[in-house]
Amino acid sequence: MAAQKEQKQGYRPVVVLSLLSLLICGFLFPFVVTGISQVALPSQANGSLAQLAGRNVGSYYIDNGFTLPVFFHARNESNPLVASASGVDPDITLQDALSQVIGIHNATGIPTSDLIVMVKSHQQETLWVLGDPYVNVLVLNLALINSYPSVYSSYR
Amino acid sequence: MIDATQTFSIIVILGAALVSGSLLAPYIVRVFNGGPSRFDRILDPIERRLYRLMGAKPEATMGWKEYFLAALLLNVGQMVLAFIILVYQNVLPLNPQGFPGLSLDLAFNTVVSFATNTNLQHYNGEATLSYFSQLGAIQFLQFTSAATGICCMVALVRGFRAGSANLGNFYVDFIRSLTRILLPLCLMAALVFVALGVPQSLGGYVPVKTVEGSTQTILVGPVASLVSIMQLGTNGGGYYGANSAYPFQNPNPATDVLEIYLMLLLPTALVFVFGELLGKKRETRPILIGTYGLFALDLAIAFIPPLPIVGPGLETRFGGFFSTFWTVVTTAVTTGSVNSSLSGIHPLAILSAFMGMLIQATPGGKGVGVMYMVMYIVITVFVVGLMTGRTPEYLGMKITARDVKLVMVAFLIHPLVILVPTVLAYATHAVDAIPGLTSLPTSVGFTQVLYEFTSAAANNGSDFLGASANTPFFNLATAIVILVGRYGPIAVLLALAGSMVGRKRSSEHSLKTDSNTFSLVLIGSILLLVVLTFLPFLILGPVLAYFQGMVNFFG
């Protein structure tokens, strides 16, 4: 009887602390973070959605899956040998973007010099000074659509 | 090879971790010594209420067996809760995608993996787990396993501290490490991650029509809160299958640098905590020089070959340098998160990753890294004692035959649970069940299987195989390896600490363990031990792949 009582006391902290830690770490903490984020940073908290003509067309951080010749393309559709780790890499290297300029010129008639300026004005650096510059494909294509409304009228 | 700006960025990130780690250390020491803090007014009443609910006496003290058993039983209790949540997620709330419950072997592997700070994942989170599971199983265990690791190290140091009579109270250490270290740090980190673009929502995946008009699903969820603890707690298990290569988990170079920094922060701080908690600050020196010296060696090996160009397995926004640097850091602190596909990494960088996971103390996972370093110190003290013909001593205490046996057992567990299962996986043809593995070149396939068990044993969690290792053999085998690799050395090293309590100390030190000379001998003996133990297997894997002229592991 005495031994039983002792054992009961022995397991109580373990059982109670397991449940308490689940509530605090598993639910209370993420709910607090979600609450603050949804109020203070709603755009980022909900996936940094990109809008075109008033509707959500995707996220700036996720490859939008461009396939048509009038747009710049990400790496993920073309060829598994160059595919990214995530499969949804939204960026391409500056070099890659520039190599696609001639194709877009052929499909749209936009002067290549304008396209090159467009690409270069949207380049991002890997951490300010380091690494090779890259371009976000969705940002670039949305800029194209907004800069050349007559060419891209069917997408607006 | 890396250029000047890349070298500079490594120095800045490591420097930031070292400086902030050393500044955080005195606070951490006060948390575990029960010293006053400005948070007491808020936290003391909360903690007292928790102790009352648990029926635990915070002033009670524990010997090593009690301390270890409390930690083990609590971890088991937490595993049971998480297991139930994973298996029954289909009938639990917060499952907007309607995912079915997990199979028993996958759920077992997952809770074992997360409760032990391993975070090996045989599933793709975004296509398998409900929000409820991501919170109540994954994030939950990431906090508790991190806290458990810190507690065990603190208990170990208490055993070695002069004049200590016990190892402390596990429940008090566990609760205080959550309320005063992990939760506040993670809250700050999570909000910064959201500001930088990491989602934090419970509203369900968002269907959209893309610019070209096809349908796409945006996989948002409570990601930022998970990323904060997965990196700070050196857990490594991601919200998504692609881990921190997936843009929502790591959207830009700024988050990438922050995640690397967070991985390094606590393991580095705990190196300083060691000396301070011990009451002998100078004894931090061999651990600091040892961990960071070996880490520098890891980096040097990884950066010998030319950096991979943005190509297969790499994300454009990180490029070759940040992908390789991340791979070295994540294995050096046994976090196991990835920001690239390991298949896209050069064989020599993979060799460096192996070194991190085989040594487990460069600086290793938070808490346990320091514990392994103490193990190496005792081994080195013994070897040096043999060479100079003196009785081995550490901190003025004689190292007995039993101590040496204990540390040798702790050391030998690691090769045992890596090499035996690797051989078994081939001998039983269990590897044939992994899709595509046998069609790869032998050195590549072998590297991937060896990496799987090394990562499991080191409680790291990075892997080549991922969801393709979701077979009954690999789920059960890695779970067993993880359990033995985690609790075996912790139990043995706490036993060692327990036997140090109250041991006679001489004030004359025959061997100065806080000297630079000893630190270098320590590095040498760690390299000798680890290289001699694992060399044949490394030669058949990454070294062979390197000499076959491979630039990555795509076969």
XYZ file of C-alpha atoms in Angstrom:
711
model
C 0.000 0.000 0.000
C 2.745 2.393 0.984
C 4.799 1.463 -2.068
C 1.809 2.039 -4.299
C 1.281 5.510 -2.876
C 4.912 6.378 -3.397
C 4.771 5.282 -7.018
C 1.644 7.335 -7.625
C 3.485 10.430 -6.479
C 6.404 9.458 -8.658
C 4.437 9.473 -11.900
C 2.309 12.542 -11.236
C 4.967 15.165 -12.104
C 5.790 13.312 -15.332
C 2.164 13.024 -16.467
C 1.230 16.578 -15.518
C 4.398 18.115 -16.942
C 3.954 16.190 -20.232
C 0.486 17.699 -20.629
C 1.503 21.178 -19.468
C 4.493 21.294 -21.812
C 2.219 20.207 -24.688
C -0.206 23.031 -23.946
C 2.476 25.692 -23.467
C 4.995 24.786 -26.189
C 2.671 23.103 -28.670
C -0.283 25.469 -28.582
C 0.066 28.553 -26.382
C 3.363 29.674 -27.958
C 2.389 29.290 -31.644
C -1.062 30.796 -30.981
C 0.551 33.881 -29.438
C 2.933 34.189 -32.402
C 0.022 33.717 -34.837
C -2.082 36.319 -33.037
C 0.640 38.973 -33.032
C 1.645 38.244 -36.651
C -1.898 38.320 -38.012
C -2.465 41.714 -36.410
C 0.931 43.343 -36.947
C 2.254 41.647 -40.117
C -0.787 40.233 -41.953
C 0.728 40.300 -45.444
C 3.844 38.269 -44.581
C 1.964 36.048 -42.133
C -0.419 34.940 -44.858
C 2.206 34.041 -47.443
C 3.199 37.340 -49.127
C 0.515 36.998 -51.774
C 0.961 38.791 -55.102
C -1.975 40.605 -56.659
C -2.818 41.352 -60.263
C -5.965 43.235 -61.259
C -7.340 42.833 -57.761
C -7.018 39.063 -57.440
C -4.401 36.834 -55.798
C -2.207 35.212 -58.428
C 0.322 33.477 -56.154
C 3.057 34.182 -53.638
C 6.207 36.194 -54.306
C 8.189 33.402 -52.663
C 6.763 30.521 -54.712
C 7.452 29.828 -58.396
C 4.321 30.874 -60.285
C 4.811 28.257 -63.002
C 5.258 30.434 -66.091
C 5.379 28.430 -69.341
C 4.333 30.855 -72.099
C 6.993 32.411 -74.350
C 5.909 35.957 -73.444
C 7.120 35.514 -69.853
C 10.392 34.844 -68.039
C 10.542 31.263 -66.782
C 11.759 29.823 -63.458
C 14.057 26.800 -63.297
C 11.576 24.240 -62.109
C 9.565 23.435 -65.222
C 12.342 23.119 -67.720
C 14.613 20.239 -66.888
C 15.158 18.052 -63.804
C 18.934 18.362 -64.250
C 18.824 22.029 -63.286
C 15.897 21.793 -60.851
C 16.102 23.502 -57.481
C 16.046 21.809 -54.073
C 12.556 23.005 -53.186
C 11.072 22.525 -56.650
C 9.417 25.933 -56.263
C 12.482 28.221 -56.383
C 11.011 31.586 -57.413
C 14.346 33.069 -58.496
C 16.736 32.757 -61.436
C 20.268 34.023 -61.796
C 20.800 37.335 -63.584
C 22.613 35.426 -66.318
C 19.636 33.094 -66.783
C 17.234 36.052 -66.960
C 19.355 37.850 -69.549
C 19.555 34.690 -71.664
C 15.742 34.637 -71.831
C 15.490 38.232 -73.096
C 15.771 37.383 -76.797
C 12.955 34.836 -76.590
C 10.631 37.332 -74.935
C 11.571 39.961 -77.497
C 10.637 37.531 -80.286
C 7.311 36.690 -78.646
C 6.258 40.215 -77.688
C 8.182 42.698 -79.804
C 9.387 44.571 -76.718
C 12.866 45.972 -77.549
C 15.675 43.868 -76.038
C 17.348 46.980 -74.602
C 14.166 47.749 -72.636
C 13.985 44.161 -71.404
C 17.601 44.213 -70.276
C 17.003 47.449 -68.335
C 13.902 45.831 -66.819
C 15.852 42.750 -65.699
C 18.725 44.753 -64.254
C 16.451 47.074 -62.325
C 14.931 44.051 -60.575
C 18.121 42.211 -59.675
C 18.728 41.268 -56.025
C 22.067 40.450 -54.445
C 22.717 37.451 -52.270
C 23.112 39.343 -49.004
C 23.891 42.903 -50.158
C 27.403 42.414 -51.518
C 27.910 38.667 -51.618
C 27.287 36.095 -54.258
C 25.744 36.258 -57.690
C 22.837 38.579 -58.430
C 19.442 36.995 -59.032
C 15.952 37.974 -60.134
C 12.518 37.030 -58.797
C 10.580 35.714 -61.807
C 7.092 36.683 -60.578
C 8.164 40.207 -59.632
C 9.783 40.606 -63.052
C 6.799 39.295 -65.013
C 4.314 41.409 -63.037
C 6.475 44.441 -63.812
C 6.371 43.475 -67.499
C 2.573 43.211 -67.422
C 2.233 46.599 -65.740
C 4.785 48.329 -67.983
C 3.410 46.953 -71.260
C -0.365 46.826 -70.732
C -1.131 46.575 -74.456
C 1.168 43.568 -74.954
C -0.169 41.743 -71.883
C -3.786 42.924 -72.039
C -5.169 39.385 -71.743
C -3.504 38.884 -68.330
C -4.846 42.011 -66.654
C 37.817 27.932 -52.614
C 36.224 31.032 -51.211
C 37.058 34.676 -51.776
C 37.684 37.522 -49.352
C 34.083 38.682 -48.944
C 32.938 35.127 -48.286
C 35.658 34.637 -45.682
C 34.602 37.940 -44.162
C 30.968 36.833 -43.938
C 31.973 33.598 -42.179
C 33.973 35.620 -39.662
C 31.080 38.017 -39.077
C 28.539 35.230 -38.482
C 30.820 33.148 -36.239
C 31.955 36.304 -34.446
C 28.355 37.306 -33.790
C 27.599 33.835 -32.387
C 30.695 33.890 -30.159
C 30.133 37.405 -28.821
C 26.409 37.045 -28.171
C 26.936 33.515 -26.847
C 29.466 34.727 -24.303
C 27.127 37.579 -23.317
C 24.169 35.214 -22.925
C 26.126 32.709 -20.816
C 26.023 34.563 -17.449
C 22.245 34.903 -17.784
C 21.867 31.170 -18.519
C 24.042 30.357 -15.501
C 21.811 32.508 -13.280
C 18.736 30.695 -14.611
C 20.125 27.356 -13.434
C 21.687 28.632 -10.222
C 18.303 30.128 -9.274
C 19.798 33.598 -9.132
C 17.600 36.712 -9.188
C 16.421 38.079 -12.506
C 14.187 40.920 -13.622
C 11.698 38.373 -14.975
C 11.127 36.868 -11.513
C 8.152 39.099 -10.769
C 6.222 37.649 -13.727
C 7.675 34.147 -13.918
C 8.048 33.125 -10.268
C 4.286 32.949 -9.586
C 3.698 31.061 -12.871
C 6.446 28.555 -12.137
C 5.193 28.059 -8.569
C 1.738 27.274 -9.911
C 3.236 24.737 -12.341
C 5.146 22.990 -9.533
C 1.968 22.855 -7.450
C -0.030 21.355 -10.321
C 2.681 18.733 -10.804
C 2.919 17.974 -7.106
C 6.691 18.446 -7.342
C 8.867 19.991 -4.673
C 11.218 22.447 -6.398
C 13.677 22.427 -3.481
C 14.142 18.630 -3.684
C 17.431 17.488 -5.180
C 18.275 14.487 -7.337
C 21.130 12.065 -7.795
C 22.154 11.084 -11.338
C 19.783 8.111 -11.555
C 16.776 10.122 -10.443
C 17.693 12.999 -12.736
C 18.160 10.761 -15.756
C 15.014 8.756 -15.036
C 12.931 11.923 -14.659
C 14.236 13.172 -18.017
C 13.690 9.819 -19.732
C 10.185 9.301 -18.333
C 9.130 12.840 -19.186
C 10.399 12.364 -22.741
C 8.477 9.085 -22.992
C 5.310 10.778 -21.704
C 5.739 13.506 -24.314
C 6.362 10.923 -27.051
C 3.109 9.149 -26.136
C 1.091 12.377 -26.416
C 2.673 13.274 -29.761
C 2.199 9.707 -31.050
C -1.528 9.821 -30.279
C -1.817 13.176 -32.035
C -0.041 11.944 -35.187
C -1.981 8.691 -35.472
C -5.375 10.341 -34.831
C -4.813 13.660 -36.633
C -7.680 12.769 -38.973
C -10.225 13.094 -36.164
C -8.500 16.010 -34.378
C -9.180 19.687 -35.150
C -7.020 22.049 -37.259
C -6.800 19.686 -40.224
C -8.143 21.882 -43.056
C -6.419 19.700 -45.676
C -8.076 16.550 -44.331
C -4.847 14.516 -44.028
C -5.248 10.913 -42.779
C -3.587 9.671 -39.588
C 0.031 8.461 -39.837
C 0.947 4.779 -40.036
C 2.126 3.351 -36.719
C 5.746 2.835 -37.785
C 6.029 6.310 -39.313
C 4.422 7.907 -36.229
C 6.801 5.961 -33.960
C 9.824 7.008 -36.002
C 8.652 10.629 -36.003
C 8.025 11.001 -32.254
C 11.278 9.233 -31.375
C 13.092 11.443 -33.856
C 11.649 14.705 -32.520
C 11.660 13.889 -28.794
C 15.401 13.243 -29.035
C 16.295 16.431 -30.923
C 17.108 14.358 -34.037
C 14.408 15.445 -36.459
C 15.089 12.837 -39.109
C 11.963 13.049 -41.264
C 10.595 10.188 -43.312
C 7.676 12.299 -44.531
C 6.981 15.603 -46.274
C 5.311 17.815 -43.673
C 3.281 19.906 -46.090
C 1.633 16.815 -47.600
C 1.352 14.652 -44.471
C 0.785 16.646 -41.270
C -2.217 18.675 -40.153
C -1.701 22.028 -38.436
C -2.583 20.265 -35.183
C 0.246 17.759 -35.712
C 2.763 20.419 -36.758
C 1.974 22.226 -33.473
C 1.079 19.491 -30.998
C 3.633 16.926 -32.140
C 6.471 18.664 -33.996
C 6.875 22.116 -32.400
C 6.003 20.693 -28.997
C 8.762 18.078 -29.077
C 11.244 20.546 -30.585
C 10.921 22.670 -27.445
C 11.007 19.794 -24.982
C 13.961 17.997 -26.577
C 15.974 21.226 -26.639
C 15.172 21.840 -22.978
C 16.078 18.239 -22.085
C 19.501 18.564 -23.742
C 20.314 21.766 -21.883
C 19.187 20.246 -18.560
C 21.384 17.163 -18.944
C 24.446 19.278 -19.621
C 23.718 21.502 -16.624
C 23.373 18.400 -14.444
C 26.684 17.056 -15.776
C 28.495 20.281 -14.903
C 26.956 20.288 -11.421
C 28.494 16.861 -10.866
C 31.957 18.175 -11.722
C 31.529 21.377 -9.684
C 33.558 21.588 -6.476
C 31.458 21.190 -3.345
C 28.297 20.067 -5.116
C 26.184 17.489 -3.317
C 23.764 16.557 -6.122
C 22.854 17.166 -9.767
C 19.921 19.520 -9.087
C 16.223 19.054 -9.787
C 15.287 18.036 -13.320
C 11.755 19.421 -13.224
C 12.959 22.829 -12.088
C 15.725 22.919 -14.710
C 13.310 21.796 -17.432
C 10.640 24.386 -16.657
C 13.122 27.231 -16.191
C 14.943 26.438 -19.448
C 11.600 26.764 -21.229
C 10.176 29.802 -19.470
C 13.399 31.774 -19.172
C 15.496 30.770 -22.191
C 13.756 28.999 -25.059
C 10.271 30.547 -25.116
C 11.381 34.209 -24.869
C 14.199 33.799 -27.422
C 11.897 31.939 -29.815
C 9.153 34.565 -29.517
C 11.583 37.262 -30.637
C 13.032 35.109 -33.419
C 9.608 34.011 -34.705
C 8.351 37.576 -35.055
C 11.503 38.611 -36.915
C 10.994 35.654 -39.259
C 7.407 36.727 -39.980
C 8.577 40.278 -40.688
C 11.126 38.868 -43.143
C 8.478 36.836 -44.990
C 7.971 33.510 -43.203
C 4.214 32.747 -42.936
C 2.385 32.251 -39.634
C -1.258 31.385 -40.180
C -3.804 28.738 -39.299
C -6.226 29.584 -42.089
C -5.499 26.632 -44.362
C -3.698 26.416 -47.707
C -4.630 29.197 -50.157
C -5.791 28.201 -53.652
C -4.968 30.767 -56.340
C -5.139 31.101 -60.114
C -1.670 31.932 -61.403
C -0.887 34.737 -63.839
C -1.200 32.266 -66.713
C -4.469 30.951 -65.292
C -3.551 27.524 -63.915
C -4.393 26.542 -60.352
C -1.799 26.641 -57.575
C -1.960 26.008 -53.825
C 0.018 28.279 -51.510
C 1.120 26.106 -48.588
C 0.935 28.485 -45.639
C 0.781 27.445 -41.992
C 2.291 28.137 -38.571
C 5.799 28.112 -40.053
C 7.649 30.980 -38.315
C 7.033 29.676 -34.795
C 8.343 26.261 -35.872
C 11.418 27.664 -37.639
C 12.377 29.670 -34.550
C 12.624 26.623 -32.269
C 13.912 24.260 -34.971
C 16.998 26.456 -35.394
C 17.455 27.826 -31.854
C 16.935 24.393 -30.358
C 19.299 22.781 -32.938
C 16.368 20.521 -33.878
C 16.399 20.889 -37.644
C 13.101 19.284 -38.574
C 11.306 21.458 -41.074
C 7.711 22.363 -41.712
C 8.233 21.326 -45.332
C 9.911 18.262 -46.803
C 12.497 20.461 -48.524
C 13.241 22.032 -45.131
C 14.886 25.466 -45.292
C 15.327 25.135 -49.040
C 11.558 25.717 -49.289
C 11.125 29.473 -49.721
C 8.465 29.871 -47.017
C 10.830 28.437 -44.451
C 13.756 30.558 -45.600
C 12.608 33.218 -48.067
C 15.764 35.269 -48.568
C 19.461 35.657 -47.709
C 18.593 37.644 -44.578
C 16.552 34.784 -43.109
C 19.295 32.383 -44.190
C 21.949 34.236 -42.205
C 19.598 34.589 -39.240
C 18.885 30.850 -39.259
C 22.593 30.008 -39.391
C 23.216 32.408 -36.498
C 20.380 30.957 -34.407
C 21.712 27.405 -34.877
C 25.087 28.495 -33.530
C 23.833 30.679 -30.678
C 22.928 28.218 -27.911
C 25.641 25.586 -28.545
C 28.184 28.421 -28.410
C 26.644 30.039 -25.330
C 26.698 26.682 -23.531
C 30.450 26.366 -24.098
C 30.842 29.534 -22.022
C 28.203 28.324 -19.559
C 30.398 25.284 -18.867
C 33.255 27.200 -17.255
C 31.027 29.721 -15.565
C 28.677 27.150 -14.040
C 31.678 25.082 -13.015
C 33.076 28.063 -11.131
C 36.288 27.817 -13.181
C 35.927 30.100 -16.188
C 39.332 29.101 -17.571
C 38.125 25.526 -18.095
C 35.982 26.855 -20.946
C 39.192 27.296 -22.926
C 39.889 23.695 -24.043
C 36.216 23.263 -24.958
C 36.098 26.522 -26.877
C 39.375 25.885 -28.704
C 38.458 22.228 -29.237
C 34.965 22.848 -30.626
C 35.788 25.848 -32.749
C 39.168 24.446 -33.840
C 37.491 21.318 -35.189
C 34.724 23.445 -36.695
C 37.367 25.477 -38.549
C 38.789 22.197 -39.866
C 35.299 21.152 -41.058
C 34.983 24.459 -42.887
C 38.434 24.118 -44.450
C 37.629 20.654 -45.847
C 34.263 21.775 -47.195
C 35.709 24.795 -48.955
C 38.635 23.030 -50.646
C 36.699 22.240 -53.858
C 35.237 24.976 -56.041
C 31.826 26.090 -54.822
C 28.885 24.442 -56.572
C 27.212 26.697 -59.120
C 23.483 27.321 -58.990
C 22.345 24.098 -60.540
C 20.731 20.847 -59.487
C 19.770 20.777 -55.811
C 20.607 24.391 -55.027
C 18.363 27.390 -54.493
C 19.208 30.495 -56.521
C 18.880 32.909 -53.598
C 21.588 31.102 -51.592
C 23.986 29.966 -54.292
C 26.958 27.668 -53.755
C 28.601 29.482 -50.877
C 25.653 29.795 -48.481
C 24.485 26.264 -49.311
C 27.888 24.792 -48.461
C 28.377 26.973 -45.372
C 24.923 25.965 -44.084
C 25.688 22.269 -44.635
C 28.825 22.505 -42.497
C 27.129 24.491 -39.721
C 24.016 22.315 -39.566
C 26.093 19.179 -39.041
C 28.642 20.861 -36.746
C 25.880 21.765 -34.284
C 23.854 18.638 -35.206
C 20.806 20.666 -36.189
C 20.163 18.867 -39.453
C 18.149 21.480 -41.269
C 19.145 21.972 -44.915
C 18.857 24.886 -47.348
C 19.754 22.815 -50.385
C 19.394 19.222 -51.459
C 22.405 17.346 -50.070
C 22.643 15.624 -53.462
C 23.789 18.956 -54.898
C 26.694 19.283 -52.450
C 30.314 18.333 -53.259
C 31.619 15.011 -51.810
C 34.283 16.826 -49.741
C 31.640 19.061 -48.163
C 29.674 15.895 -47.373
C 32.847 14.447 -45.810
C 33.002 17.567 -43.651
C 29.339 17.068 -42.721
C 30.197 13.497 -41.661
C 33.017 14.831 -39.464
C 30.584 17.137 -37.655
C 28.165 14.293 -36.991
C 30.847 11.756 -36.033
C 32.581 14.055 -33.538
C 29.265 15.534 -32.247
C 31.098 18.331 -30.471
C 32.051 20.942 -33.057
C 30.318 22.521 -31.027
C 27.590 19.862 -31.230
C 23.927 20.011 -30.266
C 23.037 22.363 -27.463
C 23.894 20.724 -24.187
C 24.989 17.353 -25.478
C 27.863 18.876 -27.481
C 29.508 20.051 -24.261
C 28.776 16.665 -22.664
C 30.661 14.924 -25.487
C 33.504 17.392 -25.112
C 33.799 16.472 -21.420
C 33.879 12.827 -22.534
C 36.751 13.575 -24.936
C 38.560 15.541 -22.221
C 38.423 12.603 -19.802
C 39.693 10.252 -22.538
C 42.491 12.698 -23.387
C 43.428 13.174 -19.734
C 43.679 9.398 -19.438
C 45.818 9.036 -22.565
C 48.098 11.886 -21.495
C 48.365 10.292 -18.043
C 49.459 7.015 -19.649
C 52.069 8.759 -21.777
C 53.573 10.763 -18.920
C 53.266 7.936 -16.388
C 51.154 9.984 -13.961
C 47.770 9.345 -12.398
C 45.243 11.030 -14.702
C 43.445 13.960 -13.108
C 40.733 16.385 -14.203
C 39.908 19.463 -12.125
C 42.115 18.020 -9.395
C 40.094 14.792 -9.213
C 41.684 11.425 -9.874
C 40.249 9.702 -12.936
C 39.626 6.091 -11.964
C 39.445 2.932 -14.047
C 35.640 3.034 -13.746
C 35.540 6.585 -15.135
C 37.592 5.540 -18.151
C 35.315 2.557 -18.729
C 32.269 4.826 -18.621
C 33.630 7.313 -21.150
C 34.767 4.486 -23.435
C 31.227 3.039 -23.355
C 29.831 6.497 -24.123
C 32.252 6.828 -27.031
C 31.738 3.333 -28.452
C 27.939 3.619 -28.595
C 28.320 5.932 -31.584
C 30.237 3.604 -33.942
C 28.097 0.686 -32.766
C 24.797 2.294 -33.778
C 26.166 3.667 -37.050
C 28.267 0.871 -38.495
C 26.216 -2.189 -37.502
C 22.870 -0.958 -38.918
C 24.573 0.253 -42.111
C 25.964 -3.222 -42.687
C 22.608 -4.783 -41.737
C 20.745 -2.590 -44.206
C 22.885 -4.063 -46.994
C 23.069 -7.622 -45.636
C 19.276 -7.879 -45.323
C 18.725 -6.134 -48.681
C 16.580 -3.545 -46.875
C 18.218 -0.935 -49.100
C 16.491 -2.443 -52.141
C 13.160 -1.128 -50.826
C 14.342 2.462 -51.214
C 13.208 3.729 -54.612
C 16.076 4.363 -57.007
C 18.875 3.749 -54.507
C 20.289 0.601 -56.077
C 20.451 2.196 -59.522
C 22.894 4.830 -58.206
C 26.674 4.307 -58.341
C 27.754 2.212 -55.330
C 29.707 4.980 -53.622
C 26.706 7.307 -53.870
C 24.157 4.798 -52.566
C 26.508 3.741 -49.752
C 27.122 7.370 -48.771
C 23.379 7.965 -48.548
C 22.733 4.908 -46.321
C 25.769 5.593 -44.093
C 24.666 9.229 -43.828
C 21.164 8.143 -42.778
C 22.424 6.152 -39.779
C 25.155 8.662 -38.895
C 22.579 11.426 -38.878
C 20.216 9.308 -36.761
C 22.914 8.315 -34.261
C 24.213 11.871 -33.933
C 20.641 13.138 -33.438
C 21.259 15.388 -36.404
C 18.387 14.703 -38.779
C 19.670 15.895 -42.150
C 19.458 13.197 -44.793
C 19.649 12.282 -48.447
C 16.775 9.811 -48.357
C 13.920 11.778 -46.746
C 10.452 10.404 -47.396
C 11.880 7.615 -49.578
C 13.188 5.977 -46.369
C 9.594 5.596 -45.147
C 9.895 1.782 -45.116
C 9.257 -0.381 -42.039
C 12.963 -1.363 -41.844
C 14.304 2.180 -41.989
C 11.559 3.583 -39.736
C 12.268 1.039 -36.996
C 16.037 0.765 -37.474
C 16.637 4.515 -37.377
C 14.262 4.887 -34.396
C 16.289 2.336 -32.413
C 19.558 3.974 -33.470
C 18.208 7.381 -32.437
C 17.077 6.152 -29.006
C 20.342 4.391 -28.184
C 22.405 7.228 -29.677
C 20.597 9.795 -27.539
C 19.874 8.226 -24.153
C 22.849 5.831 -23.997
C 25.621 8.445 -23.862
C 23.501 10.807 -21.719
C 22.916 8.070 -19.123
C 26.563 7.031 -19.051
C 27.874 10.586 -18.844
C 25.406 11.501 -16.080
C 26.596 8.409 -14.223
C 30.120 9.752 -14.595
C 28.988 13.136 -13.257
C 27.181 11.408 -10.399
C 30.370 9.643 -9.363
C 32.231 12.976 -9.340
C 29.915 14.389 -6.669
C 31.869 14.821 -3.471
C 35.070 13.281 -4.892
C 38.291 14.364 -3.172
C 40.146 17.124 -4.974
C 43.752 18.079 -4.671
C 44.602 21.742 -5.097
C 47.814 20.813 -6.941
C 46.954 20.126 -10.563
C 49.400 17.758 -12.186
C 47.884 18.463 -15.606
C 46.761 21.918 -16.645
C 43.612 21.277 -18.689
C 42.990 24.988 -19.205
C 46.169 25.447 -21.262
C 46.543 25.917 -25.008
C 48.811 22.869 -25.149
C 46.150 20.644 -23.654
C 43.561 22.106 -26.038
C 45.705 21.104 -29.023
C 46.301 17.615 -27.628
C 42.545 17.374 -27.144
C 41.893 18.208 -30.808
C 44.514 15.661 -31.847
C 43.097 12.879 -29.761
C 39.526 13.559 -30.944
C 40.674 13.371 -34.567
C 42.636 10.193 -33.925
C 39.729 8.476 -32.174
C 37.112 9.446 -34.716
C 39.175 8.995 -37.850
C 40.513 5.592 -36.787
C 37.012 4.403 -35.929
C 35.184 5.504 -39.056
C 37.833 5.811 -41.775
C 37.087 2.599 -43.728
C 33.422 3.512 -44.076
C 34.189 7.091 -45.087
C 36.588 5.797 -47.747
C 33.895 3.603 -49.294
C 31.489 6.569 -49.330
C 32.328 10.237 -49.874
C 36.084 9.754 -50.339
C 35.547 7.210 -53.135
C 32.942 9.485 -54.718
C 35.479 12.304 -54.647
C 38.175 10.228 -56.325
C 35.655 9.103 -58.921
C 35.571 12.765 -59.896
C 32.008 13.479 -58.850
C 31.004 17.086 -58.238
C 27.780 16.109 -56.457
C 25.658 13.086 -55.514
C 23.146 13.001 -58.320
C 24.782 9.807 -59.516
